[in-house]
mmCIF file with all atom_site columns, C-alpha atoms in Angstrom:
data_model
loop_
_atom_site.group_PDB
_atom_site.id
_atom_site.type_symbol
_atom_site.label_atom_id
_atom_site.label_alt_id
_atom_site.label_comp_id
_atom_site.label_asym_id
_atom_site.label_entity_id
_atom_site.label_seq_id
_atom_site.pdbx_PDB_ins_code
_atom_site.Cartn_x
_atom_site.Cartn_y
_atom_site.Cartn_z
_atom_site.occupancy
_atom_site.B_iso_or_equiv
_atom_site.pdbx_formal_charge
_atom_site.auth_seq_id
_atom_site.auth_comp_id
_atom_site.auth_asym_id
_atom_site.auth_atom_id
_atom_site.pdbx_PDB_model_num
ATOM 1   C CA . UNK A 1 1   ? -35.977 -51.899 58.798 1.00 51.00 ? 189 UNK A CA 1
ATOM 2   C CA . UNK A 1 2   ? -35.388 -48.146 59.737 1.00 61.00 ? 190 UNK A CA 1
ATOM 3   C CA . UNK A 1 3   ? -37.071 -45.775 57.233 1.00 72.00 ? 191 UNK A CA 1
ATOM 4   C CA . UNK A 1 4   ? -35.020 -43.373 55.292 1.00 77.00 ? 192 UNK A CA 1
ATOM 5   C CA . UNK A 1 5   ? -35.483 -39.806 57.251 1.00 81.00 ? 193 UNK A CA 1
ATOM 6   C CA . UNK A 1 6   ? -35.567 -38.061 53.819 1.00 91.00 ? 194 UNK A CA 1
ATOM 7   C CA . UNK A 1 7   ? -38.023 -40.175 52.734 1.00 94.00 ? 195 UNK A CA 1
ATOM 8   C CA . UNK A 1 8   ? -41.024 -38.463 53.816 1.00 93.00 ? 196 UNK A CA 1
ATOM 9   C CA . UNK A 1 9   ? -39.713 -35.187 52.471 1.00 95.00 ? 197 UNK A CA 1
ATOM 10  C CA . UNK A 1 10  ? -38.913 -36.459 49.131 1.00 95.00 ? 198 UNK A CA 1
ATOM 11  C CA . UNK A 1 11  ? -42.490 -38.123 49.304 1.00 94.00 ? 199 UNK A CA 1
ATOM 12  C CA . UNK A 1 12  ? -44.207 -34.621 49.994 1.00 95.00 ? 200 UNK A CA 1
ATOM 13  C CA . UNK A 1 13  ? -41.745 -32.693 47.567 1.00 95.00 ? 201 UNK A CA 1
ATOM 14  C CA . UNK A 1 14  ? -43.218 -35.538 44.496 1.00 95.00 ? 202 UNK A CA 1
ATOM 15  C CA . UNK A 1 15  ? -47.015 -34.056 45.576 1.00 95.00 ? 203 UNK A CA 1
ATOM 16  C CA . UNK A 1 16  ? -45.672 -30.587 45.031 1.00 94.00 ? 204 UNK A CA 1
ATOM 17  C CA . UNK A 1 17  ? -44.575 -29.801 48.548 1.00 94.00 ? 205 UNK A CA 1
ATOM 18  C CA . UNK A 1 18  ? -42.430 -26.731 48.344 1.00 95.00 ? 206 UNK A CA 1
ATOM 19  C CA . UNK A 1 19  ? -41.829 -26.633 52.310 1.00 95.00 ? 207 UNK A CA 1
ATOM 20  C CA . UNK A 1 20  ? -40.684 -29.955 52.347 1.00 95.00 ? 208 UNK A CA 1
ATOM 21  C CA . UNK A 1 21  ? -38.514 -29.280 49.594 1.00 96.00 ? 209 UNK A CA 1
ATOM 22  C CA . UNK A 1 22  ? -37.236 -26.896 51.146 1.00 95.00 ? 210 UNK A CA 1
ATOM 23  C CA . UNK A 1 23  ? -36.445 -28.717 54.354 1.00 96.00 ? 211 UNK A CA 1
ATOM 24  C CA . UNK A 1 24  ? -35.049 -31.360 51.791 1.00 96.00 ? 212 UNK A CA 1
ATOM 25  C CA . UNK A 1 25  ? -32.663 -28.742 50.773 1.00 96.00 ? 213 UNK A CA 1
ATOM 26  C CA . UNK A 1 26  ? -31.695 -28.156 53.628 1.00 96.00 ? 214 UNK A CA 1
ATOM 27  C CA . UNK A 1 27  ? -30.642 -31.217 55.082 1.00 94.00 ? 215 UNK A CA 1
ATOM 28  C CA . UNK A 1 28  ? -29.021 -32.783 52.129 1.00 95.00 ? 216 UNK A CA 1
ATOM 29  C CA . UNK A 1 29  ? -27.433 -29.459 49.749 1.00 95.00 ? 217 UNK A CA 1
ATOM 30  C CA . UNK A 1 30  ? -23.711 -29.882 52.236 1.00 95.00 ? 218 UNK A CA 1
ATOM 31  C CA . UNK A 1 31  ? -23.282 -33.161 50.651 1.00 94.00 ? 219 UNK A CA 1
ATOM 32  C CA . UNK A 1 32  ? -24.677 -32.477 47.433 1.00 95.00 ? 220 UNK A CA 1
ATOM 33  C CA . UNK A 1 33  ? -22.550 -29.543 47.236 1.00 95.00 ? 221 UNK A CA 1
ATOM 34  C CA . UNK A 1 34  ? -19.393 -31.387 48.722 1.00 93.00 ? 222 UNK A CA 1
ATOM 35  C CA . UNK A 1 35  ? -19.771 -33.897 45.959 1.00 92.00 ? 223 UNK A CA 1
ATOM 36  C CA . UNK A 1 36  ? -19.962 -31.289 42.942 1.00 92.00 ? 224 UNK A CA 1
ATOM 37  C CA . UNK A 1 37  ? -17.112 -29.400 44.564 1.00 92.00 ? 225 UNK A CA 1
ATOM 38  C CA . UNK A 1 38  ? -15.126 -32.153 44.622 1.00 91.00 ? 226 UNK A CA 1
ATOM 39  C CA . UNK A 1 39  ? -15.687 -33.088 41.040 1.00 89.00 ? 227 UNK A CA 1
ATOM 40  C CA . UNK A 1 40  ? -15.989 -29.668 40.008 1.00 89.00 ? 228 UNK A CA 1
ATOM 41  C CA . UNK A 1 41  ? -12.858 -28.146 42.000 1.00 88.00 ? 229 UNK A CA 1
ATOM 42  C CA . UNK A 1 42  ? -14.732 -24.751 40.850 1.00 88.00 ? 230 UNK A CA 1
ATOM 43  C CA . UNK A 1 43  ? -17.167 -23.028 43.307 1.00 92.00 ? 231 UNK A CA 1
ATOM 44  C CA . UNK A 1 44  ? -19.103 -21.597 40.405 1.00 89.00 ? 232 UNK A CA 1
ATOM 45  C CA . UNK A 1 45  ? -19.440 -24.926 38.694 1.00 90.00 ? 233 UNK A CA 1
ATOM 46  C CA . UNK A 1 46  ? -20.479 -26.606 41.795 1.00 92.00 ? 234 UNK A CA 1
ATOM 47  C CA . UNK A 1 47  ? -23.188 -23.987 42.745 1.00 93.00 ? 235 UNK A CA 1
ATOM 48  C CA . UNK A 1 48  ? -24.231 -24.463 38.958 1.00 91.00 ? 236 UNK A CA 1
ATOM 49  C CA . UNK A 1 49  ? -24.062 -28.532 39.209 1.00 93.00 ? 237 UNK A CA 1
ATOM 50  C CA . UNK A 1 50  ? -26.145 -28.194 42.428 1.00 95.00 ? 238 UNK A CA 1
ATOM 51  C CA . UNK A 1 51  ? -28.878 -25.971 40.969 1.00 95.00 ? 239 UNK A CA 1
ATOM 52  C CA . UNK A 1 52  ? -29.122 -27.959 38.244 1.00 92.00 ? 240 UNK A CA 1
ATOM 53  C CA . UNK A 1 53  ? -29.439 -31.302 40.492 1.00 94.00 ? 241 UNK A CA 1
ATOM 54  C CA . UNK A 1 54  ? -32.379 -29.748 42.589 1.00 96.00 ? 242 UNK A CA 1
ATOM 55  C CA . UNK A 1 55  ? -34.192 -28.534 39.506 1.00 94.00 ? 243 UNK A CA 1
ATOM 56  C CA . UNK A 1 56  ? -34.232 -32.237 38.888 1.00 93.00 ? 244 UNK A CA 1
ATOM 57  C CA . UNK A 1 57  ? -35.046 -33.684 41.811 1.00 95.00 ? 245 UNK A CA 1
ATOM 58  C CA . UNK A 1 58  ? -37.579 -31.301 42.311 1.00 95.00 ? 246 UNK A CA 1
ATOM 59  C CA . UNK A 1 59  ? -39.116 -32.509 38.758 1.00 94.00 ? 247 UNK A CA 1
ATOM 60  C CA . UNK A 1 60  ? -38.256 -36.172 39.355 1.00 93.00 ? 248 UNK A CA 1
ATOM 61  C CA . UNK A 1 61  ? -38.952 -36.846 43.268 1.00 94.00 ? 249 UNK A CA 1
ATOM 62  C CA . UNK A 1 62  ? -41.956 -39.443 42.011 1.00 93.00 ? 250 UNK A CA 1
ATOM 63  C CA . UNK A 1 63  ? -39.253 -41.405 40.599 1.00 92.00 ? 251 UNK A CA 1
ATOM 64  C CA . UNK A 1 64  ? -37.071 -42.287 43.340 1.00 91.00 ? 252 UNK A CA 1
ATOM 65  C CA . UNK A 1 65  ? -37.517 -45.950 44.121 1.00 87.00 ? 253 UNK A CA 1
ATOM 66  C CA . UNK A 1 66  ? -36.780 -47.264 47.373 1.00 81.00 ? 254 UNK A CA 1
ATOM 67  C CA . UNK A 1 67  ? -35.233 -50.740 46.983 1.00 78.00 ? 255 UNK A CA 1
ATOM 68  C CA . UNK A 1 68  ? -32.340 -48.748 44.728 1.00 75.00 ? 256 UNK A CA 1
ATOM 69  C CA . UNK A 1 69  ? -30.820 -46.956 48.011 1.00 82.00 ? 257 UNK A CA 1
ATOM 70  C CA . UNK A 1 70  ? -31.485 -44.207 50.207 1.00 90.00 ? 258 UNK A CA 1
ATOM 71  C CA . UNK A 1 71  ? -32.671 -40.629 49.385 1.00 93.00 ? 259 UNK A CA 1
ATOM 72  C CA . UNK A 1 72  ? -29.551 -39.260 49.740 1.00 92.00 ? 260 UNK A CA 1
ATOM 73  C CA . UNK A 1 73  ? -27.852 -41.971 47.817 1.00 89.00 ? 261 UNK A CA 1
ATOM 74  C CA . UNK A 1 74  ? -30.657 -41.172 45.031 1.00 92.00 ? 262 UNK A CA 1
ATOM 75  C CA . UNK A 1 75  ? -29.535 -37.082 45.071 1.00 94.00 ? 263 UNK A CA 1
ATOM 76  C CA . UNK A 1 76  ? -25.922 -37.482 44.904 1.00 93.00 ? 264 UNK A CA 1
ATOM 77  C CA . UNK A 1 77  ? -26.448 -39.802 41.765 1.00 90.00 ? 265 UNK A CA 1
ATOM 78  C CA . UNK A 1 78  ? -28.216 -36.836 40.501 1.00 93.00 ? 266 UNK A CA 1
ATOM 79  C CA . UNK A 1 79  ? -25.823 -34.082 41.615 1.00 93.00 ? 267 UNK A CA 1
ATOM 80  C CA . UNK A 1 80  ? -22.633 -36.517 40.083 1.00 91.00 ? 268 UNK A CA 1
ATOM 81  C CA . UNK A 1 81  ? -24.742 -36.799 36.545 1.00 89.00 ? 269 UNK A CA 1
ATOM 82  C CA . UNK A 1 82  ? -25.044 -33.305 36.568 1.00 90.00 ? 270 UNK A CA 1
ATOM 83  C CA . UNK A 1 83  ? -21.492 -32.385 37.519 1.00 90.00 ? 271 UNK A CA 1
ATOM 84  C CA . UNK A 1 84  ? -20.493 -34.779 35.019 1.00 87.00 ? 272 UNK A CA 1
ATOM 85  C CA . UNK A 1 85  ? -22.294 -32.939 32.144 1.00 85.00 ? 273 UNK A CA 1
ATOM 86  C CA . UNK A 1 86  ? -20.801 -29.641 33.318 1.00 86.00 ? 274 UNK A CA 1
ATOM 87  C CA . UNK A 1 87  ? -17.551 -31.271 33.182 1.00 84.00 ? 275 UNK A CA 1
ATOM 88  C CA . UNK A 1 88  ? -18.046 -32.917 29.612 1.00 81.00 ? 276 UNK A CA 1
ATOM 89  C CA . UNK A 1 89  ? -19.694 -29.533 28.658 1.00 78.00 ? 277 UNK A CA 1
ATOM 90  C CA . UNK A 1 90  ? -16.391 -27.849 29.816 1.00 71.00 ? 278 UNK A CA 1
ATOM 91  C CA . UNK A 1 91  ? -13.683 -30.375 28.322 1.00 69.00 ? 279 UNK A CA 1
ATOM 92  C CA . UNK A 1 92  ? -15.698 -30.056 25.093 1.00 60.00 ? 280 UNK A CA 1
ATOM 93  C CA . UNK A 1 93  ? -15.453 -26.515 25.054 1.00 57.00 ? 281 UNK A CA 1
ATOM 94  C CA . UNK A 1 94  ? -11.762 -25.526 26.151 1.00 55.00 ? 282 UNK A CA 1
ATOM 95  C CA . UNK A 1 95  ? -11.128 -28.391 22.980 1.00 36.00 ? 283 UNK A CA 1
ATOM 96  C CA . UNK A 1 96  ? -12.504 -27.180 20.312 1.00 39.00 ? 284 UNK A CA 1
ATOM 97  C CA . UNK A 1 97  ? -14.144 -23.667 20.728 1.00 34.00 ? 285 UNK A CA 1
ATOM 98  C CA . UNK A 1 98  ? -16.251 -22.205 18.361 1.00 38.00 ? 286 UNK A CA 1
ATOM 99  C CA . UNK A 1 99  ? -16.382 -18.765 17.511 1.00 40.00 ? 287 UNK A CA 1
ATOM 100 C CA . UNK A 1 100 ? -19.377 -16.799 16.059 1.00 42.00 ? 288 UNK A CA 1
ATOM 101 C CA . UNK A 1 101 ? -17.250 -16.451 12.950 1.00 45.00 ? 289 UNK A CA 1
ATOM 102 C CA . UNK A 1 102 ? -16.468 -20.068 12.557 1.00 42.00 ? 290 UNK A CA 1
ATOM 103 C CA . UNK A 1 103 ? -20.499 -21.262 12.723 1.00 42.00 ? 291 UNK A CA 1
ATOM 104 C CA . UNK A 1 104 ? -21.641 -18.433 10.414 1.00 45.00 ? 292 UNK A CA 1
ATOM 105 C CA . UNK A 1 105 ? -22.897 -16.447 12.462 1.00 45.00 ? 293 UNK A CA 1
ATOM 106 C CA . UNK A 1 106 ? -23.294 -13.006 10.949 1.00 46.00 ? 294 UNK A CA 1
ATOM 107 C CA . UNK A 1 107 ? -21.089 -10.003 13.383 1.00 43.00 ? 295 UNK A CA 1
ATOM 108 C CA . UNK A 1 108 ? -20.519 -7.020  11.241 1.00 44.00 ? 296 UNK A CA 1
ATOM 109 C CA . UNK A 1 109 ? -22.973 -4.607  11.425 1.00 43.00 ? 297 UNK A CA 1
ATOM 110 C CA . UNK A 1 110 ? -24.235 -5.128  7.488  1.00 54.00 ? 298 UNK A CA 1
ATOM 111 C CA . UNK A 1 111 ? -27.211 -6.662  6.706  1.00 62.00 ? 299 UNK A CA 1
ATOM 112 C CA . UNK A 1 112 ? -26.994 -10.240 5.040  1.00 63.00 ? 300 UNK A CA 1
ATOM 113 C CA . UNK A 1 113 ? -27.825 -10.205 1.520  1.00 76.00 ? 301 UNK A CA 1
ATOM 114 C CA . UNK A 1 114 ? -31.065 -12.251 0.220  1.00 75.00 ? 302 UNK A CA 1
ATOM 115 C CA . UNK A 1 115 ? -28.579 -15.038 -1.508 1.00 81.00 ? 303 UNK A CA 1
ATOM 116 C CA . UNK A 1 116 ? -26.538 -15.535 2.256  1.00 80.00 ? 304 UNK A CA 1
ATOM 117 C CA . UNK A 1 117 ? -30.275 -15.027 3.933  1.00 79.00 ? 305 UNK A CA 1
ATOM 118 C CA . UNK A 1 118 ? -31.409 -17.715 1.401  1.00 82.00 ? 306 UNK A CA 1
ATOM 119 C CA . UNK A 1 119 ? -28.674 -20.170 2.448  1.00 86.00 ? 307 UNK A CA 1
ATOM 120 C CA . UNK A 1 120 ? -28.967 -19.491 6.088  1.00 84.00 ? 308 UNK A CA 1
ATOM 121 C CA . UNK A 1 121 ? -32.416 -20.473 5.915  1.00 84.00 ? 309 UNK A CA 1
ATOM 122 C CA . UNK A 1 122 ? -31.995 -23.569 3.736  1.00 89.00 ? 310 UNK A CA 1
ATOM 123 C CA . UNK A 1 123 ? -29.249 -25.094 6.361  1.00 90.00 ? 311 UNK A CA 1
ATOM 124 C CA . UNK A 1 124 ? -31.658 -24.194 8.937  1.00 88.00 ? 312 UNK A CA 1
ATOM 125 C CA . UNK A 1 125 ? -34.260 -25.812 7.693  1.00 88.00 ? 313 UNK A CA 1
ATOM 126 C CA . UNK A 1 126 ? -31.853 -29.118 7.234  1.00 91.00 ? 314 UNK A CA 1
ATOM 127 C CA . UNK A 1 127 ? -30.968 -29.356 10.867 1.00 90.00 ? 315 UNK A CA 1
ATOM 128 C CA . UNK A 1 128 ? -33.042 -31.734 13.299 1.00 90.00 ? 316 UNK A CA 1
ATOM 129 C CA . UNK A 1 129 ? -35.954 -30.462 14.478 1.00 88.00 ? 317 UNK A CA 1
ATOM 130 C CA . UNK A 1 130 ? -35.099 -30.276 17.627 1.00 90.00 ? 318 UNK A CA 1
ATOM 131 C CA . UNK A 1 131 ? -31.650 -28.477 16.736 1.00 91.00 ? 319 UNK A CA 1
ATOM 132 C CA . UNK A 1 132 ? -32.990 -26.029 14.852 1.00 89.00 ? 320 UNK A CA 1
ATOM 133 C CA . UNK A 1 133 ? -35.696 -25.131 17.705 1.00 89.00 ? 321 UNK A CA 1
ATOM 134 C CA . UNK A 1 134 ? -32.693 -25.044 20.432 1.00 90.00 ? 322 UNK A CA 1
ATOM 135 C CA . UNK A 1 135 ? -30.945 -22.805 18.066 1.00 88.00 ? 323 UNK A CA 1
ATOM 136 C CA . UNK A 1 136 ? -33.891 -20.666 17.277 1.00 83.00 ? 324 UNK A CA 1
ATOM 137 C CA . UNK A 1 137 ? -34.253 -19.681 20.929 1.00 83.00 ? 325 UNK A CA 1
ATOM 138 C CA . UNK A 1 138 ? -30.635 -19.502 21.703 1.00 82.00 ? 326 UNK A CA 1
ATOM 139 C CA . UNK A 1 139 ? -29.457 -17.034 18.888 1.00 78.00 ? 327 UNK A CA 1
ATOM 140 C CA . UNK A 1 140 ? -32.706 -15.639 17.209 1.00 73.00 ? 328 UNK A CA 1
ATOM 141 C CA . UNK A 1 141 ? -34.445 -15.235 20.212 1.00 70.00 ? 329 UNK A CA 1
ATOM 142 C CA . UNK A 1 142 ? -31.498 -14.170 22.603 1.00 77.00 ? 330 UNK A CA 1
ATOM 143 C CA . UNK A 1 143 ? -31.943 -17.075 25.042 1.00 74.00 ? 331 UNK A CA 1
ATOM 144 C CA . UNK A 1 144 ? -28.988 -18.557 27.609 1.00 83.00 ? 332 UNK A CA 1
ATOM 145 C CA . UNK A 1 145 ? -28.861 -22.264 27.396 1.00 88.00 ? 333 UNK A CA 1
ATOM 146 C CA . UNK A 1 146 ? -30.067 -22.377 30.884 1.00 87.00 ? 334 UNK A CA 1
ATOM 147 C CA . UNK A 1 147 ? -33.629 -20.209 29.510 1.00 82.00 ? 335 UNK A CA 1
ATOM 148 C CA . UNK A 1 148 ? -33.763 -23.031 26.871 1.00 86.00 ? 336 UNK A CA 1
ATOM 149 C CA . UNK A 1 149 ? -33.295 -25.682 29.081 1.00 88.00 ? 337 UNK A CA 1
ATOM 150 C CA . UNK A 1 150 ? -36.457 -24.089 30.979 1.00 86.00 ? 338 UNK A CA 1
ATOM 151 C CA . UNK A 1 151 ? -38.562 -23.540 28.364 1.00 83.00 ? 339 UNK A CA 1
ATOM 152 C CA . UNK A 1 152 ? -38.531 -26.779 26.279 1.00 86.00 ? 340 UNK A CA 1
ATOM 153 C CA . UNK A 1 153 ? -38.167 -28.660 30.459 1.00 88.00 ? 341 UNK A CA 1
ATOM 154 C CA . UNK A 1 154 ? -35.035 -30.766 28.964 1.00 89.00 ? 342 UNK A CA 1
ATOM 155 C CA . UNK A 1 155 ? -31.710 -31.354 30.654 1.00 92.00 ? 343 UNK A CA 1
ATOM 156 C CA . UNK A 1 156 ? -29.212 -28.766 30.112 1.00 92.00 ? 344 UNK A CA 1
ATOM 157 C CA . UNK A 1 157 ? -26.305 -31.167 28.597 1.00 91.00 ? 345 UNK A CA 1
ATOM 158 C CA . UNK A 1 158 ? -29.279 -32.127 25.856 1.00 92.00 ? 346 UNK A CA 1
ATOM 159 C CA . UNK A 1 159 ? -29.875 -28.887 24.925 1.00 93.00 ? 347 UNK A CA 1
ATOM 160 C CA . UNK A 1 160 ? -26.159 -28.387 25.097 1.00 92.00 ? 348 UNK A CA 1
ATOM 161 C CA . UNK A 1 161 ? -25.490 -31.077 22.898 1.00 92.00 ? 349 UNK A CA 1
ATOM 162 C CA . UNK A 1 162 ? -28.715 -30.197 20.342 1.00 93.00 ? 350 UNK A CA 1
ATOM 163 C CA . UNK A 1 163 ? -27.227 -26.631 19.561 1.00 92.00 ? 351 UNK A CA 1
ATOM 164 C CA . UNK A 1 164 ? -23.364 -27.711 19.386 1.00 91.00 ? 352 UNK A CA 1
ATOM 165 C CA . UNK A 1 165 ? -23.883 -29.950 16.807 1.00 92.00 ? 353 UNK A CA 1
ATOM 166 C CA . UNK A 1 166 ? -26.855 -27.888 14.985 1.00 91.00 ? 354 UNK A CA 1
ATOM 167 C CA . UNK A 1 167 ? -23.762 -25.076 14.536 1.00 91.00 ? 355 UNK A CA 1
ATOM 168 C CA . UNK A 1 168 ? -21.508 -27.536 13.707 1.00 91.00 ? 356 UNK A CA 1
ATOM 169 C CA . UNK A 1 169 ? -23.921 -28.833 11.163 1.00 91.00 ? 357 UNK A CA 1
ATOM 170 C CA . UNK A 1 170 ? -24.870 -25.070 10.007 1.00 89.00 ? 358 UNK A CA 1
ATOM 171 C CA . UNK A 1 171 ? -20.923 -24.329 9.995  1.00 89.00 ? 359 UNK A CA 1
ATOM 172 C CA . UNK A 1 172 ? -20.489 -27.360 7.578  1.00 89.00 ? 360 UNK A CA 1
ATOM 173 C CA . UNK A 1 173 ? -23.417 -26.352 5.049  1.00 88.00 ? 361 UNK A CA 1
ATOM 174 C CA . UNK A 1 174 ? -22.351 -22.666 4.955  1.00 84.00 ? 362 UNK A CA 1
ATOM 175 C CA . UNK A 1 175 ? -18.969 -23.475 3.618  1.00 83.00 ? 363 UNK A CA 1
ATOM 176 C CA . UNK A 1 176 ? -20.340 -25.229 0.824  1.00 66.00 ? 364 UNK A CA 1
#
């Protein structure tokens, strides 16, 4: 049976091979690309879906088993699941944006009174854990998604996910 030519490069890239990730790169990002493209029909979101896919593989290489189809095969899976999660992210938001306003988030320039401090903190503190920390960094701490997504090493659609429904949660206590 012919070995996989990627193979080797994926192999070196799981021991922390940046040169052969590199050389992974670049015989595999045209049809990585072509496939978020596709999907994507935005360059931007593409170029985002592709980062996002090597930023995996690079973190998952040691996982790629053989008998479950080529390297490539193994990438594009990875570049499609992330494509998809831009695409959900997307549909999501162009349905049913929210607006600082509508999540309680405070935008005049006056300081919050201790009562509206008090409540903030108490729907805080009834969010998920893991909510609440997404949220923390995102809006206390000034963080993009993708800067959260790098600090707590999660996939972006998770942390995505975590913080939309944390605000939707903290938009829902507020009102009462």
């Amino acid at each position: 049976m012919k070995q996989d030519p990627m193979l080797s490069l994926l192999s070196a890239t799981a021991q922390g091979d940046k040169a052969a990730f590199a050389e992974l790169y670049q015989a595999s990002s045209k049809q990585l690309y072509a496939v978020s493209l596709k999907m994507l029909k935005r360059k931007e979101l593409a170029e985002e879906a592709l980062q996002e896919a090597y930023v995996r593989i690079w973190h998952n290489a040691s996982q790629y088993r053989a008998g479950k189809g080529t390297v490539l095969t193994w990438m594009i899976s990875i570049a499609r699941y992330r494509a998809l999660d831009i695409l959900r992210y997307h549909s999501v938001r162009k349905e049913e944006p929210l607006t600082d306003n509508e999540v309680g988030v405070q935008t005049s320039s006056e300081p919050m009174t201790e009562t509206q401090q008090g409540l903030l903190e108490k729907c805080m503190g009834a969010l998920d854990v893991q909510q609440r920390q997404a949220i923390h960094l995102a809006y206390f701490n000034g963080m993009s998604h993708h800067e959260v997504t790098a600090h707590l090493d999660l996939p972006l659609g998770t942390i995505k996910s975590w913080i939309r429904r944390g605000l939707l949660s903290l938009q829902r206590c507020l009102k009462l």
